[in-house]
PDB file of C-alpha atoms and ligand atoms in Angstrom:
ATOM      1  CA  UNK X   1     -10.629  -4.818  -8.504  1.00 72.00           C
ATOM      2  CA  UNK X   2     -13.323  -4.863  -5.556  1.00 73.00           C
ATOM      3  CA  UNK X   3     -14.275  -8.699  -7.012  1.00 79.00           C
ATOM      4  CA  UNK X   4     -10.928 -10.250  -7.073  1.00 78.00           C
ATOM      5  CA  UNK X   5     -10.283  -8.576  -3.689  1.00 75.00           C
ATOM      6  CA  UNK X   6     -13.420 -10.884  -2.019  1.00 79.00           C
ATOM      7  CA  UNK X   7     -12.396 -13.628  -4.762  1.00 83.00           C
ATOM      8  CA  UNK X   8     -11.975 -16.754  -1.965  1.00 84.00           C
ATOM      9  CA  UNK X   9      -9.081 -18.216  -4.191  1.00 83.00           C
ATOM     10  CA  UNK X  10      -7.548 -14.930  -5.351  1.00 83.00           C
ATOM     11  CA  UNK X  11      -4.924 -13.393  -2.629  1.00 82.00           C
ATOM     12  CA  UNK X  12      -4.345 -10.233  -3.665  1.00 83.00           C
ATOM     13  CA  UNK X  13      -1.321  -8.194  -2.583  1.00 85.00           C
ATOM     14  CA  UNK X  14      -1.438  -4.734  -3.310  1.00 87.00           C
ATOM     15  CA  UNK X  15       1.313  -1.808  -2.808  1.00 90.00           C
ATOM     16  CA  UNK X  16       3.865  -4.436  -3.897  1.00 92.00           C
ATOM     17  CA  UNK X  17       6.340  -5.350  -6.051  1.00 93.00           C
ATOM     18  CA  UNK X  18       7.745  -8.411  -7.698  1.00 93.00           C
ATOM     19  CA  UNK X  19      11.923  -8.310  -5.965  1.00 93.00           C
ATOM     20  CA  UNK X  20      12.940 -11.982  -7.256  1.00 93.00           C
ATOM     21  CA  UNK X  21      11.417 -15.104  -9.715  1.00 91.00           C
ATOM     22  CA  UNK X  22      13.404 -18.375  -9.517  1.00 91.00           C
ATOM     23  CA  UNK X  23      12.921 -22.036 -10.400  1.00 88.00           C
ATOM     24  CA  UNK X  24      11.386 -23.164 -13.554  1.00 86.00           C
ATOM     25  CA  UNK X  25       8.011 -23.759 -15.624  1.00 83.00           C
ATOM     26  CA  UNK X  26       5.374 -25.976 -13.030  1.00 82.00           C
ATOM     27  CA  UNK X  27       7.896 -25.172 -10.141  1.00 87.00           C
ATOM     28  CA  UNK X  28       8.232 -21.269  -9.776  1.00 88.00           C
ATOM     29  CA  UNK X  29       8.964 -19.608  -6.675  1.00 91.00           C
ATOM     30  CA  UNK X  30       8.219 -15.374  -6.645  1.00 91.00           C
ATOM     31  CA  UNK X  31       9.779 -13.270  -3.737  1.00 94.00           C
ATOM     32  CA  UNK X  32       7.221 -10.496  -3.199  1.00 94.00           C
ATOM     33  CA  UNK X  33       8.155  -7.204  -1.603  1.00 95.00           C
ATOM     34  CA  UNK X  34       4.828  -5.556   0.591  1.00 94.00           C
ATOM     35  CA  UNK X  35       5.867  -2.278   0.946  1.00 95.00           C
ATOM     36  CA  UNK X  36       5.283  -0.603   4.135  1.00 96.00           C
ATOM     37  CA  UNK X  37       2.011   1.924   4.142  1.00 96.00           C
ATOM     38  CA  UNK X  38       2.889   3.689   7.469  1.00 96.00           C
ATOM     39  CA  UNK X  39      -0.862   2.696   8.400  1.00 96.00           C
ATOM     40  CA  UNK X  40      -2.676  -0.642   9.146  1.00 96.00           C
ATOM     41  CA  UNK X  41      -4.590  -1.654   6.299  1.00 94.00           C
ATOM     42  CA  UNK X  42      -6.625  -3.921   8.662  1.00 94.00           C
ATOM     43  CA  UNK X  43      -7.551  -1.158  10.836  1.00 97.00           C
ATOM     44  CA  UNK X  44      -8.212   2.458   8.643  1.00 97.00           C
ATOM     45  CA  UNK X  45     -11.788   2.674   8.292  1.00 96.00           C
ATOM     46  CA  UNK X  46     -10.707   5.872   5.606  1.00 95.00           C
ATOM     47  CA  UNK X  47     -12.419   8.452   7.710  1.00 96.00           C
ATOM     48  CA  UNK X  48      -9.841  10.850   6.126  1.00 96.00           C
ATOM     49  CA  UNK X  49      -9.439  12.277   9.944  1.00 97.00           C
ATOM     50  CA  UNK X  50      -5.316  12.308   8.549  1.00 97.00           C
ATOM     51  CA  UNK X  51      -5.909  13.521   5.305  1.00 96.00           C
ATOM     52  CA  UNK X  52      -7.161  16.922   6.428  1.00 97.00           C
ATOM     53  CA  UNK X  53      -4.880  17.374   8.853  1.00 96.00           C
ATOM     54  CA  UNK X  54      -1.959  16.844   6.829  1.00 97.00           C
ATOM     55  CA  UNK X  55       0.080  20.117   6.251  1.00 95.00           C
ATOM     56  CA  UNK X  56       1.822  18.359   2.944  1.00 95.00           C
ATOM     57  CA  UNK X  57       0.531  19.301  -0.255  1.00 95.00           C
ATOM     58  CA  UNK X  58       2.199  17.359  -3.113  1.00 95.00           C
ATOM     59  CA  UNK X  59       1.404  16.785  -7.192  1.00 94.00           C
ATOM     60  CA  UNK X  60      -1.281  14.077  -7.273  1.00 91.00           C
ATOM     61  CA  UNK X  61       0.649  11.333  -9.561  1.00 87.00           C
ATOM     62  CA  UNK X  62      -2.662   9.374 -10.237  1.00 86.00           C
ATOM     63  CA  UNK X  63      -4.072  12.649 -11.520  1.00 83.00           C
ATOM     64  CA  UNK X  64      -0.787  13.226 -13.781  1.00 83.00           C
ATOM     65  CA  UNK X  65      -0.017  16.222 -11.268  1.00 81.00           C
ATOM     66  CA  UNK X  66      -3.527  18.373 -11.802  1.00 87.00           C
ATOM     67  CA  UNK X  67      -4.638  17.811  -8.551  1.00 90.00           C
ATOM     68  CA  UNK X  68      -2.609  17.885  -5.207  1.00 93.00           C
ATOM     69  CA  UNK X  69      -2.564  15.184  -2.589  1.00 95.00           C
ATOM     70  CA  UNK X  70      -1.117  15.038   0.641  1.00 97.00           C
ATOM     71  CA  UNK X  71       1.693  13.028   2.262  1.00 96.00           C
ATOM     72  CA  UNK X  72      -0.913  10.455   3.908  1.00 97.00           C
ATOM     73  CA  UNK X  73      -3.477   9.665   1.265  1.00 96.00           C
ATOM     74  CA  UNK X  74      -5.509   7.445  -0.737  1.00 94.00           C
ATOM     75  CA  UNK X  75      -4.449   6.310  -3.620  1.00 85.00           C
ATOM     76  CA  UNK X  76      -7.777   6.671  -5.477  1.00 82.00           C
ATOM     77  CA  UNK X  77     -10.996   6.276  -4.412  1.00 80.00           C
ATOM     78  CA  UNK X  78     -11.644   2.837  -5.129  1.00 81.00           C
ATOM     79  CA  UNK X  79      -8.448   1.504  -3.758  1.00 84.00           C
ATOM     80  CA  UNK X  80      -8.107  -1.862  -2.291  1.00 85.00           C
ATOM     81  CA  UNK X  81      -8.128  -2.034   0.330  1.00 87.00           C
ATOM     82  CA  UNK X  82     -10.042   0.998   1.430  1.00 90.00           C
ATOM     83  CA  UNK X  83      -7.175   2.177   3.630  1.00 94.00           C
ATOM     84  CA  UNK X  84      -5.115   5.422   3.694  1.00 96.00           C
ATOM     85  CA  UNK X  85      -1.447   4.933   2.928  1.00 96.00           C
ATOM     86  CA  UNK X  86       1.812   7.776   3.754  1.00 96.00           C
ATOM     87  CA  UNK X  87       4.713   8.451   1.267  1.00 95.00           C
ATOM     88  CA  UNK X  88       7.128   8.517   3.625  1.00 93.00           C
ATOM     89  CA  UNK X  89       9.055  10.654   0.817  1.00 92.00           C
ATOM     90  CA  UNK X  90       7.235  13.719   0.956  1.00 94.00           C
ATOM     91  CA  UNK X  91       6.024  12.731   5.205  1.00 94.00           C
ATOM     92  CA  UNK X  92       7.153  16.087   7.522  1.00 91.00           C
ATOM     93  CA  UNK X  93       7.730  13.330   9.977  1.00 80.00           C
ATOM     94  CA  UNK X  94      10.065  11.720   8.705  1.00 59.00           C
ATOM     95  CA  UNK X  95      12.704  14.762   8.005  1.00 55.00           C
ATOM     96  CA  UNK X  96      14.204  16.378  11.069  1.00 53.00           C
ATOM     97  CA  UNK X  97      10.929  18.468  11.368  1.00 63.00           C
ATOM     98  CA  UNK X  98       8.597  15.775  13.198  1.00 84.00           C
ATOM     99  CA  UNK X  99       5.025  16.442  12.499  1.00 92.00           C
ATOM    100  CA  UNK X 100       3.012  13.442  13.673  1.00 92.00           C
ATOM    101  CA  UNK X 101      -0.408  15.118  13.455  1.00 94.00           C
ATOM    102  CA  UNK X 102      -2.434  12.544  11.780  1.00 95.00           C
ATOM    103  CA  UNK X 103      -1.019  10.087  14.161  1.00 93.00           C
ATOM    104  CA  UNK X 104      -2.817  12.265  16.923  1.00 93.00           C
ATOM    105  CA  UNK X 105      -6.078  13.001  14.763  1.00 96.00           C
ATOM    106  CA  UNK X 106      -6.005   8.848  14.120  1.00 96.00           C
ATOM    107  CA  UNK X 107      -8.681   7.308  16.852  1.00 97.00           C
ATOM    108  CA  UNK X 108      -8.138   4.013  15.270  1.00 96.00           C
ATOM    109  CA  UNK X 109      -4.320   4.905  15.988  1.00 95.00           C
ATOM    110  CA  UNK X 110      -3.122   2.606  13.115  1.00 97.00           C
ATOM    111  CA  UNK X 111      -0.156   4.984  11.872  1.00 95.00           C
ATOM    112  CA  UNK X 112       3.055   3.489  12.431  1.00 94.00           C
ATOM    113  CA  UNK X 113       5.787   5.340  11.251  1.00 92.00           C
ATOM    114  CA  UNK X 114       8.368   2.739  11.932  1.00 91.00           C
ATOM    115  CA  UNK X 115       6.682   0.171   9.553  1.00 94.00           C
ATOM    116  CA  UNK X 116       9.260  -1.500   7.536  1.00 95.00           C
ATOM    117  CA  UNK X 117       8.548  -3.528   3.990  1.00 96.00           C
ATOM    118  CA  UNK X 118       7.958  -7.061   4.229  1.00 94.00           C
ATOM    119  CA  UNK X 119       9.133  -9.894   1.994  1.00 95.00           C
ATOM    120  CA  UNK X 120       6.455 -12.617   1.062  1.00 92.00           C
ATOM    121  CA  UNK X 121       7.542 -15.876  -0.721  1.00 92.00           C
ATOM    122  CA  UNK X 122       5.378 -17.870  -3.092  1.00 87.00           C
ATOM    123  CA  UNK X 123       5.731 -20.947  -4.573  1.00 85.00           C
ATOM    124  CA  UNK X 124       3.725 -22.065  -7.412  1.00 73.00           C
ATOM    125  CA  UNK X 125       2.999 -24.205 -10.081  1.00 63.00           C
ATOM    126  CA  UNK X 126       1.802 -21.990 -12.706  1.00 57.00           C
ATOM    127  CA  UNK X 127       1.288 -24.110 -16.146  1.00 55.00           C
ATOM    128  CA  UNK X 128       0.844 -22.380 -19.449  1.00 50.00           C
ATOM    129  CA  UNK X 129      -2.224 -24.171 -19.479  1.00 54.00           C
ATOM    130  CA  UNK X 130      -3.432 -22.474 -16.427  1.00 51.00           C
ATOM    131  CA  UNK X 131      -4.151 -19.281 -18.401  1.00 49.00           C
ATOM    132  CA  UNK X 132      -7.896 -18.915 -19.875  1.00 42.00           C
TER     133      UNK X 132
HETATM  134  S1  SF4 S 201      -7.215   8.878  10.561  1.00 73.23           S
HETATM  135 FE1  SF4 S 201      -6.501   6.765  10.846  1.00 73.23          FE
HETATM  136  S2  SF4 S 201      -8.317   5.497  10.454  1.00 73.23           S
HETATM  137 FE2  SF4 S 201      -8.721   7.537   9.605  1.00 73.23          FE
HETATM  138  S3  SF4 S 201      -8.078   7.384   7.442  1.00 73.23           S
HETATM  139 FE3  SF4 S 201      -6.341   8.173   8.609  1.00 73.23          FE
HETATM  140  S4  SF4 S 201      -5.145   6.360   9.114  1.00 73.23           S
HETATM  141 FE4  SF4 S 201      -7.165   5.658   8.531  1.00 73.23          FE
HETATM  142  S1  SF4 S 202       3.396  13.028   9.949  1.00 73.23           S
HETATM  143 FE1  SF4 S 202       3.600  13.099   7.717  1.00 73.23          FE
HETATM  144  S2  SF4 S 202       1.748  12.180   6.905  1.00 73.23           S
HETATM  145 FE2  SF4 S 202       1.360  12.671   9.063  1.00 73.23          FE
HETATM  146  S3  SF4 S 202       0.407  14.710   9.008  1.00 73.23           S
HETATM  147 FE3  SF4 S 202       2.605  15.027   9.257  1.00 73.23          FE
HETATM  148  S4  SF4 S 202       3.429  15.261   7.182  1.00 73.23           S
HETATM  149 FE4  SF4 S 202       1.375  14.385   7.019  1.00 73.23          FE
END
């Protein structure tokens, strides 16, 4: 995962999901939604400042539930990128509680709560003989 993340002709985008394919074989074109991660992926350096200051403790799906993880997390530990990530789902902050303490434990303050998904269109011209 690390090598096609540095690949130079490999752009990799993770936390996302495939909303839309349209056009034909040669001439596709994807719609790609980036969902939002509450935290800039540029900017976390992973210092898990947020992690321990958390107060959510939630079944760890990656670890089918044995483990707990909290509402701002990694997904596992050699995620890429290397960048913390909050489900907004289980987030105190985001229910009529606020909470907002890893935004003020953050010193790179790269938690954005407001963060919305972003659509990303691609068009390609994927050929069967392409695959090897
Ligand atoms: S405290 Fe900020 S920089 Fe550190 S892991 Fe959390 S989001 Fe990233
Ligand atoms: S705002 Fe959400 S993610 Fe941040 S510490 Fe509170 S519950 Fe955890």
């Amino acid at each position: 995962m690390m090598d096609v993340g540095r690949h130079p002709r490999i752009k990799l985008l993770t936390y996302s999901e495939l909303e839309e394919v349209s056009g034909y074989v040669g001439n596709f074109k994807v719609k790609v939604r980036k969902k939002a991660r509450y935290v800039d992926e540029n900017e976390c350096n992973a210092c898990a400042e947020c992690f321990k200051v958390c107060p959510v403790a939630v079944p760890d799906e990656f670890q089918q539930g044995f483990s707990s993880r909290k509402a701002i997390y990694m997904q596992l530990p050699q995620a890429v990128p290397s960048a913390y990530v909050i489900n907004m789902e289980d987030c105190l902050g985001n229910n009529p509680i606020a909470c907002g303490k890893c935004l003020e434990v953050c010193e790179k303050k790269c938690i954005d709560y407001d963060a919305q998904d972003e659509f990303i269109d691609r068009a390609g011209t994927f050929h069967p003989s392409h695959r090897s």
